[in-house]
mmCIF file of C-alpha atoms in Angstrom:
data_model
loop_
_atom_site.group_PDB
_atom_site.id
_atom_site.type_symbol
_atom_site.label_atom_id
_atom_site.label_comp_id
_atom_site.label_asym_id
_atom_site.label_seq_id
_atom_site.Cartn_x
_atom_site.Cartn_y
_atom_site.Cartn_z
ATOM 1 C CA UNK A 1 131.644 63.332 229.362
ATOM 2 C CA UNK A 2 132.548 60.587 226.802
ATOM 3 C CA UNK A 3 130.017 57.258 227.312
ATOM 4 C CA UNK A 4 130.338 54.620 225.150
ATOM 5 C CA UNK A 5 127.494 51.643 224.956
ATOM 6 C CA UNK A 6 127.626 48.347 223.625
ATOM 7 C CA UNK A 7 124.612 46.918 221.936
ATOM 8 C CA UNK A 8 123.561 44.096 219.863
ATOM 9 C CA UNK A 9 122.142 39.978 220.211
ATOM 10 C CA UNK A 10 122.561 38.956 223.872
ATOM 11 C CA UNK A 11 121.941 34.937 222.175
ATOM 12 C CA UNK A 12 124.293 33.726 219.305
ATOM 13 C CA UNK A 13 123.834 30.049 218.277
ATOM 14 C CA UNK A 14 127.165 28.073 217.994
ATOM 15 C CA UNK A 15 129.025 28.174 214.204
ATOM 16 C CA UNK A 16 127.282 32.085 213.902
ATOM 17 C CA UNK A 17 128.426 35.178 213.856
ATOM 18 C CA UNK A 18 128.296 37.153 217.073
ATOM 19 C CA UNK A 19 128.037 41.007 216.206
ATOM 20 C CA UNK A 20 127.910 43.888 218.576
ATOM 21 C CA UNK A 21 128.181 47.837 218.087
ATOM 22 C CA UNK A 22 129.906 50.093 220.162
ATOM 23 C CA UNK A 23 128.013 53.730 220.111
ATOM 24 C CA UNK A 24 130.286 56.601 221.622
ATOM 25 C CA UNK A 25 129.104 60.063 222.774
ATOM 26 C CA UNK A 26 130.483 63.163 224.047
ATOM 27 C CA UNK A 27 133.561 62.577 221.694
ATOM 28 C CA UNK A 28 134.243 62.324 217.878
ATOM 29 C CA UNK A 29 135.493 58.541 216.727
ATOM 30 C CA UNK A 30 137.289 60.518 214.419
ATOM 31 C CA UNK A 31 139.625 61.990 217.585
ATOM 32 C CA UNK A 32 143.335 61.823 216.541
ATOM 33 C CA UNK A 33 145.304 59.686 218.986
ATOM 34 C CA UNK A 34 142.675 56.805 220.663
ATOM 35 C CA UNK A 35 142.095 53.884 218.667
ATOM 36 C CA UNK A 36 138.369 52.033 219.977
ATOM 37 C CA UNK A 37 138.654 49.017 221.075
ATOM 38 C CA UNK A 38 137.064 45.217 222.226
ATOM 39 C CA UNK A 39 137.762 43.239 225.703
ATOM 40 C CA UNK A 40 136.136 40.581 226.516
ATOM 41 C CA UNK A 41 135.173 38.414 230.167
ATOM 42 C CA UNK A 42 134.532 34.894 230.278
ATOM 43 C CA UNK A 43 132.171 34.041 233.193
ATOM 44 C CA UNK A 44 134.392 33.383 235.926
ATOM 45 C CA UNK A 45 137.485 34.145 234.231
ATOM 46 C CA UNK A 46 139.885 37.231 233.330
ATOM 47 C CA UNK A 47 139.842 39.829 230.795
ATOM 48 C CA UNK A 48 140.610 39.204 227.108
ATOM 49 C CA UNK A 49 142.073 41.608 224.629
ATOM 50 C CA UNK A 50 140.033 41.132 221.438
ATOM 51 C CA UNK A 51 141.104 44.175 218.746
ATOM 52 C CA UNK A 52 141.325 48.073 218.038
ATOM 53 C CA UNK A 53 140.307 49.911 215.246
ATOM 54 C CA UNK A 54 141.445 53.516 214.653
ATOM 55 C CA UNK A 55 138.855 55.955 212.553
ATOM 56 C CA UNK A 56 141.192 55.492 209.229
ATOM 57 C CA UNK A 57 140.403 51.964 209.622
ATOM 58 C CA UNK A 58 144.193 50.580 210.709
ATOM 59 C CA UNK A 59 143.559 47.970 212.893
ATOM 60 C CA UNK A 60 144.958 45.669 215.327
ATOM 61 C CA UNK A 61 143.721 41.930 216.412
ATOM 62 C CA UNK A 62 144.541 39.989 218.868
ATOM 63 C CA UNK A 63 146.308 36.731 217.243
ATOM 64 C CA UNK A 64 144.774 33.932 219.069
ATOM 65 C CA UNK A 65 141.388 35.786 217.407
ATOM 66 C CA UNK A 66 142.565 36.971 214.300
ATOM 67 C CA UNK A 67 141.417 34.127 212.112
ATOM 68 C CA UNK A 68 137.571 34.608 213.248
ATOM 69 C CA UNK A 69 137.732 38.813 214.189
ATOM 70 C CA UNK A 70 136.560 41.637 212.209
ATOM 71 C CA UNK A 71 136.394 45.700 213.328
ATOM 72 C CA UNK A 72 135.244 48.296 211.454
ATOM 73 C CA UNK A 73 134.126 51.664 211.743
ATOM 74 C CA UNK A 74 131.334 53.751 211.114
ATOM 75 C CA UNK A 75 132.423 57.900 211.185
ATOM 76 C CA UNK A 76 128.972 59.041 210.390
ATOM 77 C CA UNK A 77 126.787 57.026 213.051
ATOM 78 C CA UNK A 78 130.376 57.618 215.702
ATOM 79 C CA UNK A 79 129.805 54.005 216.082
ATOM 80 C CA UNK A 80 132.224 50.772 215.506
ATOM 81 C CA UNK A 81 131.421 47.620 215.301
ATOM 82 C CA UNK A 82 132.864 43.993 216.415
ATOM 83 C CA UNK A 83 132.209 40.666 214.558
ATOM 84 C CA UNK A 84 133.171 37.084 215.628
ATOM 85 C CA UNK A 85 132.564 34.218 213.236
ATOM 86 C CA UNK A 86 131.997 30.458 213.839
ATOM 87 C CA UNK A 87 131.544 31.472 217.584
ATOM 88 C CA UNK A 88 131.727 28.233 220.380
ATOM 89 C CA UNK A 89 130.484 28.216 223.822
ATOM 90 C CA UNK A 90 134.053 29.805 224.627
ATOM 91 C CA UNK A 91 132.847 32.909 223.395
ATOM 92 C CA UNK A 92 130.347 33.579 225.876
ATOM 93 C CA UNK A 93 131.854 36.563 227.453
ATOM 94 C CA UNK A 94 130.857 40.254 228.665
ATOM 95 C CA UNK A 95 132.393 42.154 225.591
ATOM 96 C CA UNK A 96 133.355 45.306 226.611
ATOM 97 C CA UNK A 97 133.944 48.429 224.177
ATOM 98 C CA UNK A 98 136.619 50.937 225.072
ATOM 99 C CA UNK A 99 138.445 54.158 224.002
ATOM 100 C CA UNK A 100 142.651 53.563 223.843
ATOM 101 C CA UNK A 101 144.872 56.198 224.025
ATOM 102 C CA UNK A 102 147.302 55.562 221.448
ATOM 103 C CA UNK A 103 149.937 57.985 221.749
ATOM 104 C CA UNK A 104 154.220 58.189 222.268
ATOM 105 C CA UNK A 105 153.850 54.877 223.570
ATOM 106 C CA UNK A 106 151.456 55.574 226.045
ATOM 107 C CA UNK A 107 148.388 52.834 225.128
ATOM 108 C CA UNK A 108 145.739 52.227 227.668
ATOM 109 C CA UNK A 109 141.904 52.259 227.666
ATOM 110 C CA UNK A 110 141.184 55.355 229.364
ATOM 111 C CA UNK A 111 137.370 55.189 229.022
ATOM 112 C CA UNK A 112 134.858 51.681 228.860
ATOM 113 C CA UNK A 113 131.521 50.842 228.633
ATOM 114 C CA UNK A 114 129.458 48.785 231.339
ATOM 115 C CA UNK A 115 129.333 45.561 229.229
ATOM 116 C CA UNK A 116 126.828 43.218 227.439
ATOM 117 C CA UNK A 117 126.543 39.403 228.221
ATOM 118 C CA UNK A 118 127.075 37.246 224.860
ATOM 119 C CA UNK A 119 126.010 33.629 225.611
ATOM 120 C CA UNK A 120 126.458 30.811 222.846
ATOM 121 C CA UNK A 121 123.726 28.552 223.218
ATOM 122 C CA UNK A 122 121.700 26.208 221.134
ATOM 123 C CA UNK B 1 153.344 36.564 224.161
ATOM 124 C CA UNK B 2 153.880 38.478 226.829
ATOM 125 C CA UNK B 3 151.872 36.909 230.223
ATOM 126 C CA UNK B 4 150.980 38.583 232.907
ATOM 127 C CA UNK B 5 151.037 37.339 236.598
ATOM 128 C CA UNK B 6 149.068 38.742 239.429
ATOM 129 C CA UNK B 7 149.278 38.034 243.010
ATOM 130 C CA UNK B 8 147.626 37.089 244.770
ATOM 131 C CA UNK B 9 144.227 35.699 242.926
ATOM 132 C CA UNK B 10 141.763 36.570 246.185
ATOM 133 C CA UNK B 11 142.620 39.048 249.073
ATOM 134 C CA UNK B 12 140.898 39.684 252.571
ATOM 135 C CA UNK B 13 141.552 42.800 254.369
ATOM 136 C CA UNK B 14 139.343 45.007 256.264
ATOM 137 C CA UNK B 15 138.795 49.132 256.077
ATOM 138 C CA UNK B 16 141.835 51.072 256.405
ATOM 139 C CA UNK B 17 144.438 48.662 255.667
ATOM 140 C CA UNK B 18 147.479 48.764 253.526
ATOM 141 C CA UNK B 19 147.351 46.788 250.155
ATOM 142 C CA UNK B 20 149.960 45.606 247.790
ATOM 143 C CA UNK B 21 148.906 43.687 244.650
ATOM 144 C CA UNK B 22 151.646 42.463 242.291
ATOM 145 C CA UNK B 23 152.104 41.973 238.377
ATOM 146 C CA UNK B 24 154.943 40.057 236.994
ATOM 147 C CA UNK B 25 155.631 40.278 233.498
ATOM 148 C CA UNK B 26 157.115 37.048 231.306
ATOM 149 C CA UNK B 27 159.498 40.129 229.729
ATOM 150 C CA UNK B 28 160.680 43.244 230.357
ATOM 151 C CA UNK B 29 157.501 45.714 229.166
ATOM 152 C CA UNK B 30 159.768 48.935 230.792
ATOM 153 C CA UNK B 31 156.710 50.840 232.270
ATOM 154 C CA UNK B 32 154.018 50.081 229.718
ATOM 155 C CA UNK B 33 151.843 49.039 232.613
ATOM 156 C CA UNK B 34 147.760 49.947 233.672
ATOM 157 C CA UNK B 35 145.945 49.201 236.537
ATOM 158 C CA UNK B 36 142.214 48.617 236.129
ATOM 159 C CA UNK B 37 139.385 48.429 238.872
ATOM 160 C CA UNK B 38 136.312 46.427 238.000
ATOM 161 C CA UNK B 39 133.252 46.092 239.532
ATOM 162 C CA UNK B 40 130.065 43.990 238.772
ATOM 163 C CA UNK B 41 127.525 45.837 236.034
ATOM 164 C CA UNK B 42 129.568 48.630 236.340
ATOM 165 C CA UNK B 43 132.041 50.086 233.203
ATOM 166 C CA UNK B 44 135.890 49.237 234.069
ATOM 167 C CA UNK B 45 137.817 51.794 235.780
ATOM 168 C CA UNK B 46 141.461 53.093 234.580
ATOM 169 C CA UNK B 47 143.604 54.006 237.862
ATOM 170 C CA UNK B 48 147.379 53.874 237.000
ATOM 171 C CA UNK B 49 148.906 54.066 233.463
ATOM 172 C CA UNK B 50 153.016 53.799 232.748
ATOM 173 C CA UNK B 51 153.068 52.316 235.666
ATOM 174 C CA UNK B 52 152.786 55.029 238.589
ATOM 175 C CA UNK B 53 150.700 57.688 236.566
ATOM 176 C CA UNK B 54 147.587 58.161 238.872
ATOM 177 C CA UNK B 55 144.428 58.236 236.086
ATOM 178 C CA UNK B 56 142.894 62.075 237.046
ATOM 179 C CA UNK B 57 140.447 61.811 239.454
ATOM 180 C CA UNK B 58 141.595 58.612 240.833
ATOM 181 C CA UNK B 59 142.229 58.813 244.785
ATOM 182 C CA UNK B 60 145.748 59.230 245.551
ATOM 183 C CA UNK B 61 145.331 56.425 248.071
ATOM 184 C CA UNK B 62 146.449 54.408 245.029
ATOM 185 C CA UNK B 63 149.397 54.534 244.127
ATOM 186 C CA UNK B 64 151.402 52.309 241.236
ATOM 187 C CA UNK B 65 155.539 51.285 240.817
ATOM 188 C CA UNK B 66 158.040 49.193 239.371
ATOM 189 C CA UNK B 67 159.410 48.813 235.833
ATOM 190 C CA UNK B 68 160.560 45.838 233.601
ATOM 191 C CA UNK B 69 158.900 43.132 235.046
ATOM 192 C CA UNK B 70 157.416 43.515 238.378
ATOM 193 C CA UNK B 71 155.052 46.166 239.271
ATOM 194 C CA UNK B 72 152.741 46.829 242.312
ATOM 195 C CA UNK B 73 149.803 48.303 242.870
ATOM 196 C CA UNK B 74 148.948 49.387 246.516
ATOM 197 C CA UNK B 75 145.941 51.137 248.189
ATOM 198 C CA UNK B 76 147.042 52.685 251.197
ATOM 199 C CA UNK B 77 143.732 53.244 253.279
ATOM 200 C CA UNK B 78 141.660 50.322 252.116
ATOM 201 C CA UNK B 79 137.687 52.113 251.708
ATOM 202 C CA UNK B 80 134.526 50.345 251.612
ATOM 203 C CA UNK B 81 134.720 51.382 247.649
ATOM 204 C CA UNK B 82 137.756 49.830 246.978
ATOM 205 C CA UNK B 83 136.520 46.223 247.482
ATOM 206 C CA UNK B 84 136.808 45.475 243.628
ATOM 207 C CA UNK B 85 138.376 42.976 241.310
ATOM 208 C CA UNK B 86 142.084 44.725 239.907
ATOM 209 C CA UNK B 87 143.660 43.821 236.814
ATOM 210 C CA UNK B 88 146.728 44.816 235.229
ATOM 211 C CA UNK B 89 147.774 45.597 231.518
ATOM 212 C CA UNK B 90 150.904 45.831 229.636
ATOM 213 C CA UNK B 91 151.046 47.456 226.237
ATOM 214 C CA UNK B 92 154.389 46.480 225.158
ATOM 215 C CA UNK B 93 153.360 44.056 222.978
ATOM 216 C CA UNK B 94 149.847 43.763 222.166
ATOM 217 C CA UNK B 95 147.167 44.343 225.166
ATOM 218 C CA UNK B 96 147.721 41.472 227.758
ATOM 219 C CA UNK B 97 146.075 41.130 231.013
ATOM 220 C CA UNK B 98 146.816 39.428 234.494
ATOM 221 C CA UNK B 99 144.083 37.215 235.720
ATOM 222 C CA UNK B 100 142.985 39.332 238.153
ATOM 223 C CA UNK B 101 142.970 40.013 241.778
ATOM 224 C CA UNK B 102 139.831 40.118 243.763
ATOM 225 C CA UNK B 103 139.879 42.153 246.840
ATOM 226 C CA UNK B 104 137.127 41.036 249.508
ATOM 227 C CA UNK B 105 136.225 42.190 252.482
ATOM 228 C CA UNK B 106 137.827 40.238 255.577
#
């Protein structure tokens, strides 16, 4: 059964860097056809696409994030990793992890982790 | 950017009714549609992908349509497990979701 668990700083002071790791078991990162991916969940508000990283590296970010988003991906430790720069009290979210299926058009997360709480506080 | 629009935001129903939810897209995204179910502390939940394409092991109480840019979700036989907050997803275009539709017990 593939689990995936998010980990990392639960406090981030604004202008940091928030950084969190996504750790997946039961299934090789290095699976063709899924990228990994970030989602994120303001308090109160809706989900946010953030990026996807496939095990080659090739990514994809949302746009609105771009500027301030970094993915990357570690095949020995089947773990990849999310970083945020110059975060803002906007970023407080639930960041999610999550496996896409990336194939013949078909590109939904099929499999997600239960979340960690990122607050940006002073 | 393609936005997504669910309705509605908040519904009340009790056990064993029919629900509909709906997604409207600002484009046509054909059927590159999901349906997620979310829960508090708990990991998301894929139900419906291309649209109608029940996720394995998802009840077939839910059920998914539509194509271009209006979709539905609808659970036929509300359960007590089912009270849950529903998003949808196209993947046209990037990942976008709807803001959500929280289904609460009436």
């Amino acid at each position: 059964q593939l689990q995936l668990q998010e980990s990392g700083p639960g406090l981030v002071k604004p202008s940091e860097t928030l950084s969190l790791t996504c750790t997946v078991s039961g299934d090789s990162i290095s699976s063709s056809s899924y990228y990994w991916g970030w989602v994120r969940q303001p308090p109160g508000k809706g989900l946010e696409w953030i990026g996807n990283i496939y095990y080659s590296g090739s990514t994809h970010y949302n746009p609105s994030l771009k500027s301030r988003v970094n993915i990357s991906v570690d095949r020995s430790k089947n773990q990849f990793s999310l970083k945020v720069s110059s975060v803002t009290a906007a970023d407080t979210a639930v960041y999610y992890c999550a496996r896409l299926v990336y194939n013949h058009g078909i590109q939904h997360f099929d499999y997600w982790g239960q979340g960690t709480l990122v607050t940006v506080s002073s | 950017d393609i936005q997504m629009t669910q309705s509605p935001s908040t519904l009340s129903a009790s056990v064993g009714d029919r629900v509909t939810i709906t997604c409207r897209a600002s484009q046509s995204i054909s059927s590159s549609l999901a349906w997620y179910q979310l829960k508090p502390r708990k990991a998301p939940k894929l139900l419906i992908y291309t649209a109608s394409t029940l996720e394995t092991g998802v009840p077939s109480r839910f059920s998914g349509g539509g194509s271009g840019t209006d979709f539905t979700l609808t659970i036929s036989s509300l359960q007590p497990d089912d009270f849950a907050t529903y998003y949808c997803q196209q993947y046209n275009t990037y990942w976008t979701f709807g803001q959500g539709t929280k289904v609460e017990i009436k």
